[in-house]
């Protein structure tokens, strides 16, 4: 299995960045790019947040079985508004060259009161 989680949990509005942890609990090497997407849960479905046009860093990461890594996800809050709600980071991960599949790390944005 692959586990993804974010830190910190959000209680102060949208973050500039979040730290994404990816844990490889499979028996094979996993590979994934630096890019990821962000989705918001609205009206019973997940919709991708439009981050606009930006350059994507063409870096590939690899994790051996049992390893984990921490990666920064930029939210481009200078260009995008994130209302309160449920969100997830989506990352396409390739396990042992079997083709990339989406994996998710869920979190919630709560505006300060």
Backbone as a printed PyTorch tensor [residue, N CA C, xyz], in Angstrom:
tensor([[[  0.8420,  -1.1900,   0.0000],
         [  0.0000,   0.0000,   0.0000],
         [  0.8760,   1.2390,   0.0000]],

        [[  0.2960,   2.3190,  -0.4400],
         [  0.9480,   3.6220,  -0.3970],
         [  0.1010,   4.5100,   0.4940]],

        [[  0.7550,   5.2020,   1.4330],
         [  0.0460,   6.1320,   2.3110],
         [  0.5210,   7.5380,   2.0190]],

        [[ -0.4470,   8.4720,   1.9370],
         [ -0.1120,   9.8790,   1.7770],
         [ -0.8380,  10.6570,   2.8600]],

        [[ -0.1510,  11.6410,   3.4420],
         [ -0.7650,  12.4950,   4.4510],
         [ -0.1660,  13.8880,   4.3480]],

        [[ -0.9000,  14.8700,   4.8980],
         [ -0.4230,  16.2490,   4.8710],
         [ -0.2350,  16.7600,   6.2880]],

        [[  0.6550,  17.7610,   6.4200],
         [  0.8660,  18.4270,   7.6880],
         [  1.1350,  19.8850,   7.4070]],

        [[  0.6520,  20.8270,   8.1460],
         [ -0.2380,  20.6090,   9.2870],
         [ -1.6790,  20.5030,   8.8350]],

        [[ -2.5380,  19.9450,   9.6870],
         [ -3.9750,  20.0110,   9.4250],
         [ -4.3510,  21.4840,   9.4660]],

        [[ -5.2620,  21.9090,   8.6250],
         [ -5.5270,  23.3340,   8.4530],
         [ -6.6630,  23.8250,   9.3400]],

        [[ -6.3750,  24.7970,  10.1720],
         [ -7.4080,  25.4640,  10.9460],
         [ -7.3360,  26.9720,  10.7920]],

        [[ -6.4450,  27.4620,   9.9540],
         [ -6.2600,  28.9010,   9.8340],
         [ -6.4180,  29.4200,   8.4300]],

        [[ -7.3000,  28.8380,   7.6540],
         [ -7.4480,  29.2570,   6.2670],
         [ -6.4830,  28.5140,   5.3620]],

        [[ -6.4730,  28.8990,   4.1040],
         [ -5.6500,  28.1960,   3.1100],
         [ -4.1690,  28.4180,   3.3760]],

        [[ -3.3650,  27.3800,   3.2110],
         [ -1.9240,  27.5050,   3.4260],
         [ -1.2120,  28.0140,   2.1750]],

        [[ -0.0170,  28.5700,   2.3410],
         [  0.8460,  28.8370,   1.1890],
         [  1.3690,  27.5160,   0.6390]],

        [[  1.7950,  26.6530,   1.5670],
         [  2.2920,  25.3250,   1.2060],
         [  1.8630,  24.3360,   2.2810]],

        [[  1.8630,  23.0730,   1.9270],
         [  1.6790,  21.9850,   2.8730],
         [  2.7930,  20.9860,   2.6500]],

        [[  3.1200,  20.2580,   3.6920],
         [  4.1030,  19.1900,   3.5780],
         [  3.3540,  17.8780,   3.3440]],

        [[  3.6540,  17.2290,   2.2390],
         [  3.0380,  15.9570,   1.8710],
         [  4.0230,  14.8410,   2.1820]],

        [[  3.5740,  13.8530,   2.9500],
         [  4.3900,  12.6810,   3.2380],
         [  3.8780,  11.5120,   2.4120]],

        [[  4.7840,  10.8500,   1.7120],
         [  4.4560,   9.6550,   0.9300],
         [  5.2270,   8.4940,   1.5440]],

        [[  4.4970,   7.4210,   1.9080],
         [  5.1170,   6.2280,   2.4840],
         [  4.9120,   5.0530,   1.5330]],

        [[  6.0040,   4.3840,   1.1950],
         [  5.9470,   3.2170,   0.3070],
         [  5.8790,   1.9520,   1.1620]],

        [[  4.6790,   1.3900,   1.2700],
         [  4.4940,   0.1540,   2.0300],
         [  4.2880,  -1.0290,   1.0860]],

        [[  4.7140,  -0.8550,  -0.1750],
         [  4.6360,  -1.9460,  -1.1440],
         [  5.9600,  -2.7040,  -1.1270]],

        [[  6.0450,  -3.7500,  -1.8950],
         [  7.2870,  -4.4990,  -2.0300],
         [  8.0890,  -4.0830,  -3.2430]],

        [[  7.6900,  -2.9740,  -3.8890],
         [  8.3430,  -2.5360,  -5.1180],
         [  8.7260,  -1.0610,  -5.0230]],

        [[  9.6190,  -0.6370,  -5.9160],
         [  9.9820,   0.7760,  -6.0100],
         [  8.7850,   1.5410,  -6.5590]],

        [[  8.5220,   2.7280,  -5.9950],
         [  7.4840,   3.6000,  -6.5510],
         [  8.1420,   4.8500,  -7.1020]],

        [[  7.5260,   5.4400,  -8.1350],
         [  8.0310,   6.6500,  -8.7720],
         [  6.8860,   7.6220,  -9.0050]],

        [[  7.2020,   8.9100,  -8.8760],
         [  6.1960,   9.9470,  -9.0990],
         [  6.8930,  11.2650,  -9.3740]],

        [[  6.1600,  12.1550, -10.0380],
         [  6.7090,  13.4620, -10.3710],
         [  6.5300,  14.4600,  -9.2390]],

        [[  7.1590,  15.6270,  -9.3890],
         [  7.0480,  16.6910,  -8.3920],
         [  5.6630,  17.3280,  -8.4040]],

        [[  4.9770,  17.2680,  -9.5430],
         [  3.6800,  17.9180,  -9.6620],
         [  2.5770,  17.1070,  -8.9790]],

        [[  1.5390,  17.8350,  -8.5480],
         [  0.3420,  17.2140,  -7.9990],
         [ -0.8170,  18.1570,  -8.2800]],

        [[ -2.0300,  17.6780,  -8.0870],
         [ -3.1850,  18.5480,  -8.2540],
         [ -3.9410,  18.6040,  -6.9350]],

        [[ -4.8400,  19.6030,  -6.8300],
         [ -5.6480,  19.7960,  -5.6360],
         [ -7.1040,  19.7340,  -6.0640]],

        [[ -7.9050,  18.9880,  -5.3070],
         [ -9.3310,  18.8760,  -5.5920],
         [-10.1350,  19.3140,  -4.3750]],

        [[-11.3440,  19.8590,  -4.6350],
         [-12.2680,  20.2800,  -3.5710],
         [-13.5550,  19.4880,  -3.7050]],

        [[-14.0980,  19.0640,  -2.5650],
         [-15.3490,  18.3090,  -2.5550],
         [-16.5140,  19.2970,  -2.5020]],

        [[-17.2880,  19.3500,  -3.5880],
         [-18.4600,  20.2280,  -3.6520],
         [-19.5940,  19.5080,  -4.3550]],

        [[-20.7970,  19.6970,  -3.8420],
         [-22.0040,  19.1360,  -4.4470],
         [-21.8610,  17.6420,  -4.7070]],

        [[-21.2780,  16.9260,  -3.7470],
         [-21.2190,  15.4750,  -3.8280],
         [-20.1430,  14.8880,  -4.7210]],

        [[-19.2200,  15.7290,  -5.2120],
         [-18.1560,  15.1840,  -6.0670],
         [-16.8650,  15.9830,  -5.8800]],

        [[-15.7540,  15.3840,  -6.3150],
         [-14.4430,  16.0310,  -6.2670],
         [-14.2020,  16.7680,  -7.5780]],

        [[-13.8740,  18.0590,  -7.4860],
         [-13.5540,  18.8700,  -8.6560],
         [-12.1510,  19.4440,  -8.4970]],

        [[-11.3890,  19.4250,  -9.5890],
         [-10.0270,  19.9460,  -9.5420],
         [-10.0410,  21.4600,  -9.3830]],

        [[ -9.1860,  21.9670,  -8.5030],
         [ -9.0070,  23.4040,  -8.3130],
         [ -8.1520,  23.9080,  -9.4660]],

        [[ -8.6310,  24.9630, -10.1330],
         [ -7.8820,  25.5470, -11.2500],
         [ -6.7530,  26.4020, -10.6890]],

        [[ -5.5410,  25.9210, -10.8300],
         [ -4.3730,  26.6420, -10.3280],
         [ -3.7970,  27.5960, -11.3610]],

        [[ -4.4160,  27.6660, -12.5360],
         [ -3.9180,  28.5400, -13.5840],
         [ -2.7140,  27.9340, -14.2770]],

        [[ -2.0740,  28.7220, -15.0990],
         [ -0.8880,  28.2600, -15.8260],
         [  0.3620,  28.5390, -15.0120]],

        [[  1.1620,  27.5270, -14.8350],
         [  2.4330,  27.6880, -14.1450],
         [  3.3830,  26.6170, -14.6420]],

        [[  4.6450,  26.8600, -14.4380],
         [  5.6730,  25.9110, -14.8700],
         [  5.7050,  24.7270, -13.9100]],

        [[  5.8240,  23.5320, -14.4720],
         [  5.9200,  22.3190, -13.6630],
         [  7.3810,  21.8740, -13.6590]],

        [[  7.8610,  21.5770, -12.4720],
         [  9.2340,  21.0940, -12.3400],
         [  9.2770,  19.6440, -12.8030]],

        [[ 10.1540,  19.3540, -13.7430],
         [ 10.2430,  17.9980, -14.3040],
         [ 11.2360,  17.1600, -13.5000]],

        [[ 10.8390,  16.8110, -12.2890],
         [ 11.6600,  15.9770, -11.4120],
         [ 10.8850,  14.6960, -11.1370]],

        [[ 11.5870,  13.5720, -11.1760],
         [ 10.9780,  12.3050, -10.7820],
         [ 11.5940,  11.8610,  -9.4650]],

        [[ 10.7360,  11.4430,  -8.5520],
         [ 11.1840,  10.9180,  -7.2700],
         [ 10.9680,   9.4140,  -7.2500]],

        [[ 11.7960,   8.7200,  -6.5090],
         [ 11.6370,   7.2860,  -6.3210],
         [ 11.7780,   6.9400,  -4.8540]],

        [[ 10.9700,   5.9980,  -4.4010],
         [ 11.0630,   5.5190,  -3.0260],
         [ 11.1690,   4.0000,  -3.0320]],

        [[ 12.1510,   3.4990,  -2.3240],
         [ 12.3260,   2.0560,  -2.1660],
         [ 11.2640,   1.5200,  -1.2200]],

        [[ 10.9910,   0.2080,  -1.2610],
         [ 10.0350,  -0.3790,  -0.3200],
         [ 10.4110,  -0.0360,   1.1230]],

        [[  9.4240,   0.3870,   1.8910],
         [  9.6300,   0.7300,   3.2930],
         [ 10.0800,   2.1570,   3.5380]],

        [[ 10.4550,   2.8960,   2.4900],
         [ 10.9200,   4.2720,   2.6550],
         [  9.7620,   5.2550,   2.6160]],

        [[ 10.0170,   6.4610,   3.1320],
         [  9.0440,   7.5420,   3.0260],
         [  9.7960,   8.8260,   2.6940]],

        [[  9.0690,   9.7920,   2.1620],
         [  9.6640,  11.0750,   1.8180],
         [  8.6810,  12.1950,   2.0800]],

        [[  9.2060,  13.4010,   2.2690],
         [  8.3850,  14.5880,   2.5020],
         [  8.5980,  15.5570,   1.3420]],

        [[  7.4920,  16.1070,   0.8440],
         [  7.5170,  16.9620,  -0.3390],
         [  6.6220,  18.1650,  -0.0900]],

        [[  6.9940,  19.3180,  -0.6430],
         [  6.2200,  20.5450,  -0.4730],
         [  5.2250,  20.6990,  -1.6160]],

        [[  3.9740,  21.0040,  -1.2650],
         [  2.9300,  21.2790,  -2.2520],
         [  2.5690,  22.7600,  -2.1430]],

        [[  2.6900,  23.4930,  -3.2520],
         [  2.3880,  24.9150,  -3.3030],
         [  0.9150,  25.1150,  -3.6550]],

        [[  0.2420,  25.9970,  -2.9120],
         [ -1.1810,  26.2390,  -3.1400],
         [ -1.4590,  27.4820,  -3.9690]],

        [[ -0.4410,  28.2480,  -4.3310],
         [ -0.6040,  29.4340,  -5.1720],
         [ -1.7300,  30.3340,  -4.6580]],

        [[ -1.7380,  30.5950,  -3.3380],
         [ -2.8060,  31.3820,  -2.7240],
         [ -2.8240,  32.8350,  -3.1900]],

        [[ -1.7690,  33.2770,  -3.8550],
         [ -1.7880,  34.6160,  -4.4390],
         [ -2.6700,  34.6660,  -5.6800]],

        [[ -2.9970,  33.4980,  -6.2570],
         [ -3.8060,  33.4360,  -7.4790],
         [ -5.1390,  32.7080,  -7.2850]],

        [[ -5.2430,  31.8900,  -6.2290],
         [ -6.4070,  31.0110,  -6.0580],
         [ -7.0360,  31.2360,  -4.6940]],

        [[ -8.3700,  31.3170,  -4.6600],
         [ -9.1230,  31.4210,  -3.4160],
         [ -9.5700,  30.0230,  -2.9850]],

        [[ -9.3750,  29.7010,  -1.7220],
         [ -9.7760,  28.4010,  -1.1720],
         [-10.8100,  28.6170,  -0.0750]],

        [[-12.1060,  28.5040,  -0.4020],
         [-13.1090,  28.6350,   0.6520],
         [-13.0360,  27.4460,   1.6120]],

        [[-13.6640,  27.5930,   2.7850],
         [-13.7290,  26.4830,   3.7280],
         [-14.2480,  25.2400,   3.0310]],

        [[-13.7430,  24.0930,   3.4420],
         [-14.2480,  22.8590,   2.8690],
         [-13.2550,  21.7300,   2.9370]],

        [[-13.6210,  20.6540,   2.2790],
         [-12.7940,  19.4490,   2.2270],
         [-12.0100,  19.4270,   0.9170]],

        [[-10.7300,  19.1190,   1.0320],
         [ -9.8220,  19.1130,  -0.1040],
         [ -8.9860,  17.8370,  -0.0830]],

        [[ -8.3280,  17.5950,  -1.2090],
         [ -7.3510,  16.5020,  -1.2490],
         [ -6.2740,  16.8400,  -2.2650]],

        [[ -5.0830,  16.3480,  -1.9530],
         [ -3.9650,  16.4300,  -2.8880],
         [ -3.9580,  15.1250,  -3.6670]],

        [[ -3.8200,  15.2220,  -4.9740],
         [ -3.8080,  14.0530,  -5.8520],
         [ -2.4250,  13.9390,  -6.4650]],

        [[ -1.8420,  12.7620,  -6.3400],
         [ -0.5240,  12.5080,  -6.9170],
         [ -0.5960,  11.2020,  -7.7010]],

        [[ -0.0820,  11.2240,  -8.9360],
         [ -0.0180,  10.0060,  -9.7540],
         [  1.2670,   9.2750,  -9.4130]],

        [[  1.1140,   8.0200,  -8.9770],
         [  2.2540,   7.2240,  -8.5220],
         [  2.3120,   5.9250,  -9.3180]],

        [[  3.5200,   5.6000,  -9.7700],
         [  3.7700,   4.3820, -10.5280],
         [  4.4300,   3.3590,  -9.5910]],

        [[  3.8000,   2.2030,  -9.4530],
         [  4.3510,   1.1280,  -8.6230],
         [  4.9650,   0.0850,  -9.5450]],

        [[  6.2760,  -0.0690,  -9.4720],
         [  6.9610,  -1.1030, -10.2400],
         [  6.6810,  -1.0810, -11.7220]],

        [[  6.6170,   0.0990, -12.3210],
         [  6.3940,   0.2610, -13.7710],
         [  5.0920,  -0.3610, -14.2580]],

        [[  4.0440,  -0.3240, -13.4280],
         [  2.7390,  -0.8740, -13.8250],
         [  1.7820,   0.2110, -14.3100]],

        [[  2.2750,   1.4310, -14.4540],
         [  1.4150,   2.5370, -14.8740],
         [  0.9930,   3.3660, -13.6770]],

        [[  0.8870,   4.6480, -13.8840],
         [  0.5720,   5.5710, -12.7950],
         [ -0.8890,   5.4810, -12.3960]],

        [[ -1.1330,   5.4580, -11.0850],
         [ -2.4750,   5.4560, -10.5060],
         [ -2.5770,   6.6290,  -9.5330]],

        [[ -3.7860,   7.2150,  -9.3730],
         [ -3.9140,   8.3410,  -8.4430],
         [ -3.9610,   7.8700,  -6.9890]],

        [[ -3.2950,   8.6390,  -6.1190],
         [ -3.3470,   8.4520,  -4.6680],
         [ -3.6920,   9.7910,  -4.0470]],

        [[ -4.3230,   9.7590,  -2.8620],
         [ -4.9260,  10.9570,  -2.2920],
         [ -4.5090,  11.1840,  -0.8440]],

        [[ -4.4100,  12.4640,  -0.4770],
         [ -4.2210,  12.8790,   0.9120],
         [ -5.2920,  13.9310,   1.2060]],

        [[ -6.2490,  13.5970,   2.0600],
         [ -7.3750,  14.4800,   2.3590],
         [ -7.0450,  15.4320,   3.5070]],

        [[ -7.6530,  16.6310,   3.4490],
         [ -7.5180,  17.5980,   4.5320],
         [ -8.6870,  18.5660,   4.4470]],

        [[ -8.8400,  19.3930,   5.4850],
         [ -9.9430,  20.3460,   5.5580],
         [ -9.3920,  21.7340,   5.8160]],

        [[ -9.9550,  22.7230,   5.1560],
         [ -9.6070,  24.1170,   5.4060],
         [-10.7420,  24.7400,   6.2140]],

        [[-10.3840,  25.3090,   7.3700],
         [-11.3430,  25.9770,   8.2430],
         [-10.8660,  27.4030,   8.4440]],

        [[-11.7390,  28.3560,   8.1580],
         [-11.3800,  29.7580,   8.3430],
         [-11.3200,  30.0930,   9.8260]],

        [[-10.4060,  30.9740,  10.2050],
         [-10.3410,  31.3810,  11.6270],
         [-11.6110,  32.1270,  12.0250]],

        [[-12.0160,  31.9510,  13.2520],
         [-13.2380,  32.6090,  13.7570],
         [-12.8810,  33.8040,  14.6010]]])
